[in-house]
GROMACS .gro file of C-alpha atoms in nm:
model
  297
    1UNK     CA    1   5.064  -1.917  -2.712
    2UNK     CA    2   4.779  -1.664  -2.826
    3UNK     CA    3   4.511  -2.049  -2.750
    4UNK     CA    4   4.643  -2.036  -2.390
    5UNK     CA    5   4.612  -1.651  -2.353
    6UNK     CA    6   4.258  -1.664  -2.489
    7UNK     CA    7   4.193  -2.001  -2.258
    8UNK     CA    8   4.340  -1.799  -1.978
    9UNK     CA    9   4.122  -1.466  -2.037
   10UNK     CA   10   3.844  -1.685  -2.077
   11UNK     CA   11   3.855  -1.829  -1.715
   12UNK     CA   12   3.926  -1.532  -1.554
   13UNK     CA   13   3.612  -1.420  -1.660
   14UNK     CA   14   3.419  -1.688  -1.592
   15UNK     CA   15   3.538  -1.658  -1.222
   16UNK     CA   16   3.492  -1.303  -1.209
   17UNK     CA   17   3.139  -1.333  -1.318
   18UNK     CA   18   3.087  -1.610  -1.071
   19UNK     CA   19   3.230  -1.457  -0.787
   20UNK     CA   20   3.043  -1.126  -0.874
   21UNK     CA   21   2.709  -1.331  -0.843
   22UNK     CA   22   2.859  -1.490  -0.515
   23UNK     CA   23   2.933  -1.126  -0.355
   24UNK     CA   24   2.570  -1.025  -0.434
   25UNK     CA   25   2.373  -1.357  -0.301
   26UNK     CA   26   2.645  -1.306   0.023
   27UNK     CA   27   2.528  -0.954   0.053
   28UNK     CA   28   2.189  -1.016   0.018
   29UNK     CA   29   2.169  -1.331   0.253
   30UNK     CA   30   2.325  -1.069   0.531
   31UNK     CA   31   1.989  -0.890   0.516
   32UNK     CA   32   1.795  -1.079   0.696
   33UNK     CA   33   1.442  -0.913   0.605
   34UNK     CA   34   1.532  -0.951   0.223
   35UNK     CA   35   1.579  -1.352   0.326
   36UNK     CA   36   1.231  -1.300   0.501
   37UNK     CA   37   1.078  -1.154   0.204
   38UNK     CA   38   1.218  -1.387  -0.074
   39UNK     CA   39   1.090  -1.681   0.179
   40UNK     CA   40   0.731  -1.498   0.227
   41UNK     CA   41   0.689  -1.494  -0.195
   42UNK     CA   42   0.849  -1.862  -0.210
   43UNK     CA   43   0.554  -1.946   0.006
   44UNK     CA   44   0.274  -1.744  -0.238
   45UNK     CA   45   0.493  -1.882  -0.492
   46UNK     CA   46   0.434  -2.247  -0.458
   47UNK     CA   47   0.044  -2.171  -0.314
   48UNK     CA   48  -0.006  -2.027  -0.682
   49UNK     CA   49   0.182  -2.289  -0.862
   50UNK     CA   50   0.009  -2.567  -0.628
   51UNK     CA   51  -0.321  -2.465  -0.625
   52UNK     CA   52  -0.552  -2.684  -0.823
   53UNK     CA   53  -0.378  -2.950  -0.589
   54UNK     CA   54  -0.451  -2.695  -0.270
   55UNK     CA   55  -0.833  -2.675  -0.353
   56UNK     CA   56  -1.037  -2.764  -0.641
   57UNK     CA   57  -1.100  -2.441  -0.877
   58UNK     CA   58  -1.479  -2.513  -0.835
   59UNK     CA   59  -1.448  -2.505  -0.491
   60UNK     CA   60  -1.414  -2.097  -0.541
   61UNK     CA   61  -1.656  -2.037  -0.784
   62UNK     CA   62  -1.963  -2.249  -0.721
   63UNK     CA   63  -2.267  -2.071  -0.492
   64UNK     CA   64  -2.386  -2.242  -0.183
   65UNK     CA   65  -2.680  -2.115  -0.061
   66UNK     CA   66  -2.710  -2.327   0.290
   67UNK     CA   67  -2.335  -2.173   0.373
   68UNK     CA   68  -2.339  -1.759   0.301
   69UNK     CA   69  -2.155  -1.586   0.523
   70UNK     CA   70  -1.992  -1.808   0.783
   71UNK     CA   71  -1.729  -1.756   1.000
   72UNK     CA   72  -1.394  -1.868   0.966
   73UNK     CA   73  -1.427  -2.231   1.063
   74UNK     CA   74  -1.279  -2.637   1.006
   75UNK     CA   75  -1.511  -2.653   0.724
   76UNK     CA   76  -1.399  -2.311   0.587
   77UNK     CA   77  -1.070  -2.188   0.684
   78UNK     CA   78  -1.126  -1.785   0.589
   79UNK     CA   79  -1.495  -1.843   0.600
   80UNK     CA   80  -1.745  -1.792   0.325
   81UNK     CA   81  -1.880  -1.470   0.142
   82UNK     CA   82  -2.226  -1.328   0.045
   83UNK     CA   83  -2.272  -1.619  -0.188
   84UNK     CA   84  -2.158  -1.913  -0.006
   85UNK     CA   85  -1.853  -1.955  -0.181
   86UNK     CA   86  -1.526  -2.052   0.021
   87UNK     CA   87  -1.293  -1.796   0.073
   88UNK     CA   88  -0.974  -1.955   0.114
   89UNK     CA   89  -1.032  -2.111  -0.228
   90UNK     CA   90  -1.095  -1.754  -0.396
   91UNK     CA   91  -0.779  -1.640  -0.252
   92UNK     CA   92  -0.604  -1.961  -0.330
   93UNK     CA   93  -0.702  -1.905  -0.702
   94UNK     CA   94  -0.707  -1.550  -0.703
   95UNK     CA   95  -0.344  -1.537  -0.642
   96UNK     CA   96  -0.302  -1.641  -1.030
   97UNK     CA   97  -0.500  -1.326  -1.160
   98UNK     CA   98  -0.324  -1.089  -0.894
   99UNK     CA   99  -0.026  -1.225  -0.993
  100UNK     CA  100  -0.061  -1.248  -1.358
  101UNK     CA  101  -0.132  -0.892  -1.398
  102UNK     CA  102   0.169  -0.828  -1.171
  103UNK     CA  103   0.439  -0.977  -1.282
  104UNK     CA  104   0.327  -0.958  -1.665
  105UNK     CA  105   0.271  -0.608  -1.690
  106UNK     CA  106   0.657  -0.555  -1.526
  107UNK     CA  107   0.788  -0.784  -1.717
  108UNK     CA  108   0.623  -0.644  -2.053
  109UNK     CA  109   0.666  -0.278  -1.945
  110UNK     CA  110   1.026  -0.312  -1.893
  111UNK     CA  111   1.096  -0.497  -2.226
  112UNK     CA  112   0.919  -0.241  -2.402
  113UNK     CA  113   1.040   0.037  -2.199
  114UNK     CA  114   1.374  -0.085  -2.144
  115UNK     CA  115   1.487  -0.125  -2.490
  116UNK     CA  116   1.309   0.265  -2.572
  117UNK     CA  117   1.470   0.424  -2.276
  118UNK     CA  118   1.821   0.214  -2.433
  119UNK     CA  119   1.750   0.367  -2.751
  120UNK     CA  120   1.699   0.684  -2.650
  121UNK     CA  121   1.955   0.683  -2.418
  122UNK     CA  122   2.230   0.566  -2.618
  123UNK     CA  123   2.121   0.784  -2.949
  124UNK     CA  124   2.033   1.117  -2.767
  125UNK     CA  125   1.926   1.396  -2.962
  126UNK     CA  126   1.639   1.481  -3.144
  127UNK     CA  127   1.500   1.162  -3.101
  128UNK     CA  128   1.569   1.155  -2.745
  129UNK     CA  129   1.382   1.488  -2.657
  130UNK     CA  130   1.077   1.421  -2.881
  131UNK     CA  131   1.054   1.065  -2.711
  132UNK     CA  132   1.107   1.182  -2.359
  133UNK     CA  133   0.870   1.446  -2.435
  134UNK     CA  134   0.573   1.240  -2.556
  135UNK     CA  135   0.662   1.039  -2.242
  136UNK     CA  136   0.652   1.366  -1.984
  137UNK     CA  137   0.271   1.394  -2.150
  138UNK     CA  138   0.210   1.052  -2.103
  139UNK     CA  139   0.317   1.098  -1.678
  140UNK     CA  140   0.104   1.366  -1.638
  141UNK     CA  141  -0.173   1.141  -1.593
  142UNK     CA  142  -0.174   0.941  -1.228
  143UNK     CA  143  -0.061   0.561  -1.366
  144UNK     CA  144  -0.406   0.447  -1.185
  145UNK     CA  145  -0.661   0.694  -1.361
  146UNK     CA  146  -0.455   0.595  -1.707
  147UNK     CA  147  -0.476   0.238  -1.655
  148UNK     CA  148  -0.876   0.282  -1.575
  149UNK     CA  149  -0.943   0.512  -1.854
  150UNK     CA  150  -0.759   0.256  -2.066
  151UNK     CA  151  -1.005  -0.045  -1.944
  152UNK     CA  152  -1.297   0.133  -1.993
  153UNK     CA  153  -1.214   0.229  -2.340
  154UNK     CA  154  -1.113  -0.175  -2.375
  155UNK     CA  155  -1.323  -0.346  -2.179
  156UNK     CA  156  -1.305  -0.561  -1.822
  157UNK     CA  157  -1.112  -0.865  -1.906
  158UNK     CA  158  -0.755  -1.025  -1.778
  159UNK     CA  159  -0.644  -0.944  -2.084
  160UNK     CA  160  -0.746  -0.561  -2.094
  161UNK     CA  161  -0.621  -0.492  -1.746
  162UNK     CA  162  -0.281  -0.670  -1.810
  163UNK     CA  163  -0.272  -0.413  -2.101
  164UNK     CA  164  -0.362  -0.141  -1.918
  165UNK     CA  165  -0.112  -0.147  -1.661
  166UNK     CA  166   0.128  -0.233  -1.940
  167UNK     CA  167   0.102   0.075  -2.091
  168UNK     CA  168   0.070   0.321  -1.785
  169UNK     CA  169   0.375   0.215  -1.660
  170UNK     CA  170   0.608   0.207  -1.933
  171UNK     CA  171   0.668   0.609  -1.904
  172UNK     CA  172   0.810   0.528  -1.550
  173UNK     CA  173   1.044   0.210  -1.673
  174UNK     CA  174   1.165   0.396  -1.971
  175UNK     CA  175   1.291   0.721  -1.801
  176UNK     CA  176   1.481   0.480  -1.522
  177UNK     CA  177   1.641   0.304  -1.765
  178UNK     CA  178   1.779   0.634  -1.949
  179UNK     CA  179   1.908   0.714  -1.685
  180UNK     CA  180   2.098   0.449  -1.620
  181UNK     CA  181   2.199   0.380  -1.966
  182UNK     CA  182   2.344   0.766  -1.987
  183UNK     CA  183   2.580   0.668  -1.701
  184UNK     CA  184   2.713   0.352  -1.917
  185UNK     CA  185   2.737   0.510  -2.290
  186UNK     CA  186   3.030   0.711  -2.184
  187UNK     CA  187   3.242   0.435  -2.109
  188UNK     CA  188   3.563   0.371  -2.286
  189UNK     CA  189   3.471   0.024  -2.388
  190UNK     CA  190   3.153   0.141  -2.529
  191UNK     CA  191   3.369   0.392  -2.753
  192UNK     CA  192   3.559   0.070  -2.821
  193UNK     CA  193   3.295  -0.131  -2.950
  194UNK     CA  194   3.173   0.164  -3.181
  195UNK     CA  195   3.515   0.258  -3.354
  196UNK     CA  196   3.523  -0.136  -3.389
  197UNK     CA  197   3.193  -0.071  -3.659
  198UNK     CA  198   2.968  -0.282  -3.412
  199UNK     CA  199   2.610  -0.213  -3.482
  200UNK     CA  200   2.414   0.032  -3.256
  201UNK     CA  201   2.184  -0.202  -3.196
  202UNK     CA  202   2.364  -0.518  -3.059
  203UNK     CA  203   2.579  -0.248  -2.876
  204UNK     CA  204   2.294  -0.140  -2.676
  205UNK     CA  205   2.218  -0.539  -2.658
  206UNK     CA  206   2.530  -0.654  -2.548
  207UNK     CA  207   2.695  -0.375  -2.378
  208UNK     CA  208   2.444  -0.111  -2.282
  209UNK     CA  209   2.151  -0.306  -2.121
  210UNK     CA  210   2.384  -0.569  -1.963
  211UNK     CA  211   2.572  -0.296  -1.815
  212UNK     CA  212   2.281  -0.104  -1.645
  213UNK     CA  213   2.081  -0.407  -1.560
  214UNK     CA  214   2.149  -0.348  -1.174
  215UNK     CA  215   1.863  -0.056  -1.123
  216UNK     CA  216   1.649  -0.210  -1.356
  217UNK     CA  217   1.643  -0.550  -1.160
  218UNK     CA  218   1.613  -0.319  -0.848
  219UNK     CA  219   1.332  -0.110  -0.998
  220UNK     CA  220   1.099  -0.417  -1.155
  221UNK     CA  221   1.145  -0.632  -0.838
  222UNK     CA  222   0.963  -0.361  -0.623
  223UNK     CA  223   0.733  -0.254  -0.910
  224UNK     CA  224   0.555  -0.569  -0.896
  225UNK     CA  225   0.457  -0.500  -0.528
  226UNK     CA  226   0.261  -0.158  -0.668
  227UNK     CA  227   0.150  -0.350  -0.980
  228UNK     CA  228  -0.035  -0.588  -0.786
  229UNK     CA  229  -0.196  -0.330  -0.564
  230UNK     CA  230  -0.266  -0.105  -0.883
  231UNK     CA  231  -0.494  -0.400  -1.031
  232UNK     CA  232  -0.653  -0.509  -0.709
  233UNK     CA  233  -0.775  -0.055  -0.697
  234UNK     CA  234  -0.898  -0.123  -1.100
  235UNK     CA  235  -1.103  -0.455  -0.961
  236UNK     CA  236  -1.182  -0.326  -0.635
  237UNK     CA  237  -1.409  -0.004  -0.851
  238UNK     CA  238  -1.542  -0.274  -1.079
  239UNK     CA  239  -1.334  -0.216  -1.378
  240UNK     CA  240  -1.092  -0.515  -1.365
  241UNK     CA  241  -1.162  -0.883  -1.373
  242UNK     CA  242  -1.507  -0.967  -1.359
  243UNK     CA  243  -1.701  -1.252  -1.131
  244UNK     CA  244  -1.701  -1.518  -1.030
  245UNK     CA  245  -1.351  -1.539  -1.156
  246UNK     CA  246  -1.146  -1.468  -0.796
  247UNK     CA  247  -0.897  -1.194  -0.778
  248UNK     CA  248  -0.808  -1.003  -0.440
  249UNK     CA  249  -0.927  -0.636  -0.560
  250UNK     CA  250  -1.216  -0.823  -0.700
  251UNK     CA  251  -1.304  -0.968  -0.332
  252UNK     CA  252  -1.253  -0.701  -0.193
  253UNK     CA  253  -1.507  -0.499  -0.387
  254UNK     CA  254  -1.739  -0.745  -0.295
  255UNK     CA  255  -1.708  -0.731   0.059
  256UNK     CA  256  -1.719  -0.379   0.124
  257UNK     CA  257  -2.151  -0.393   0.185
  258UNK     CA  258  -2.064  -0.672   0.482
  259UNK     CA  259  -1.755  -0.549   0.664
  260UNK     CA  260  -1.872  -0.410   0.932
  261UNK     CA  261  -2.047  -0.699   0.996
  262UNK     CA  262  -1.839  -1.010   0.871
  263UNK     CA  263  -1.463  -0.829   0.889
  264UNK     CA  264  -1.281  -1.130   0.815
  265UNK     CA  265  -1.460  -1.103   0.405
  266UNK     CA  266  -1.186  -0.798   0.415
  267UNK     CA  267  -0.925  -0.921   0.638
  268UNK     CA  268  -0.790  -1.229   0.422
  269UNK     CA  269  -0.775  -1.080   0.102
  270UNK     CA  270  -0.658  -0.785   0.246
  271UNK     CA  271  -0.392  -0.990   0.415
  272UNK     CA  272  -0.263  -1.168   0.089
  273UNK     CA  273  -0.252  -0.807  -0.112
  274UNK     CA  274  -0.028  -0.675   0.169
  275UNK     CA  275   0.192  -0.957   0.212
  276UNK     CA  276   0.271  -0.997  -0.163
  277UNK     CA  277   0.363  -0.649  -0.224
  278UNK     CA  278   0.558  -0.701   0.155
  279UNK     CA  279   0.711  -0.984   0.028
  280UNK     CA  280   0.859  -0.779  -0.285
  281UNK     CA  281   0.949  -0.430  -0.173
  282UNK     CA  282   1.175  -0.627   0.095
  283UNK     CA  283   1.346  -0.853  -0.172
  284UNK     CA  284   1.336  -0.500  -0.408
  285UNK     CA  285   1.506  -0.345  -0.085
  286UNK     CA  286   1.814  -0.655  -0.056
  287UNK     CA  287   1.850  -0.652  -0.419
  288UNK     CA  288   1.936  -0.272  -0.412
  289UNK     CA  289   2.197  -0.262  -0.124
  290UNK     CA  290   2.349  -0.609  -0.260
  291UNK     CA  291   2.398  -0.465  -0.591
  292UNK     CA  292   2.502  -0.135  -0.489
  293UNK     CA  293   2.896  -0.144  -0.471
  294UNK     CA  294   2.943   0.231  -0.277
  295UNK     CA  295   2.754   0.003  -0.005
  296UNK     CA  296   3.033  -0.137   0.246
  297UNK     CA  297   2.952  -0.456   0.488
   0.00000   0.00000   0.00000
């Protein structure tokens, strides 16, 4: 009797998970310019993924004389820049850096800033307020001078910038997170778990995070929009990844002597900045009304 009970709980479960996830993707296919985002970064998606089959990786970097600064043409879709090299290729390739340093330094920053604002949400305390204090500090400072002063003392590389933003944004993530960890540790089943001996740490784990995971989906899904325009401003001031290696901010530096003359140098990589971070403020956008449950259709 206590097998089928267990059997029974079981399923239940396993449909109300399932149709939890089904309410969400219903709510969110309803919003029709979330659908139009999470198609616009499918497309930059697969153009990142595909693009050593798009356009040969040499194609971006090598220097043709004969061919500086042409016009958008068959030959060269988006045209060429000050050193003959094809544009469309740059931003082609370019879209791994951008990206990279995107999506990497959200997804590190809110691991590490995730499981500290956890911590410190679920202990409270002294801990707590020397944490969140060091933090406050830390916020003071605009997340784009940080992340330069930070590269500067490092060095420009990938690597340095990825870190960079890593770091000035984890302040941000970690204070989200508290908050919406101090909503969950009240909870009766969260009391449950702790008279039960469970350890504090695979409470936080397995009931805290889980729990509280809405905002922070929310929060990380529109932070990579700002991400990527944060490292295009460190390369666009020379301090992120150096040439000929393509990244937008990078192009964009490079083309601010011949604007005025050959606008389209700006336009494109302009163009693919704005439509990335487009793409994921509208899917950060659906995500937040489709997981919000005081939101009625």
């Amino acid at each position: 009797m206590s097998k089928e009970k267990e059997v029974l709980k079981t399923g239940q479960s396993k449909i109300k998970k399932k149709s939890r996830s089904q309410e969400t993707w219903r709510r969110f296919r309803k919003n029709k310019l979330a659908l139009f985002g999470m198609i616009l970064f499918a497309v930059i998606l697969l153009v990142t993924i595909l693009a050593d089959v798009i356009v040969s990786y040499d194609v971006s970097v090598t220097q043709v004389a004969s061919e500086r600064l042409q016009s958008p043409s068959a030959s060269h879709w988006f045209g060429t820049d000050n050193y003959g090299r094809d544009l469309f290729a740059r931003i082609v390739h370019g879209s791994r850096n951008s990206l990279l340093v995107g999506f990497g330094s959200v997804i590190i920053g809110v691991t590490l800033g995730g499981m500290l604002g956890a911590v410190c949400g679920y202990l409270g305390g002294r801990f707590d307020a020397i944490v969140m204090r060091v933090l406050d500090s830390i916020m003071c400072i605009p997340t784009t001078m940080l992340a330069l002063a930070i590269v500067a003392a490092l060095g420009t590389s990938l690597g340095n910038v990825l870190m960079a933003m890593t770091i000035s944004s984890v302040p941000r993530y970690c204070r989200i997170i508290r908050s919406s960890v101090l909503g969950v540790t009240g909870q009766t089943y969260i009391e449950a778990a702790h008279s039960c001996g469970t350890p504090d740490f695979q409470i936080i784990l397995k009931h805290v995070l889980p729990n509280a995971i809405g905002p922070i989906i929310v929060q990380a899904t529109m932070a990579v929009g700002s991400a990527i325009i944060s490292a295009a401003g460190i390369s666009f001031v020379g301090m992120g990844i150096q040439p000929p290696a393509p990244e937008w901010g990078a192009m964009l530096n490079e083309a601010r002597t011949y604007m005025t003359m050959y606008p389209y140098m700006v336009l494109f990589p302009g163009l693919a900045i704005g439509f990335t971070a487009l793409s994921m403020n509208l899917m950060g956008d659906g995500l937040r009304d489709a997981l919000d449950p005081k939101l009625k259709d």
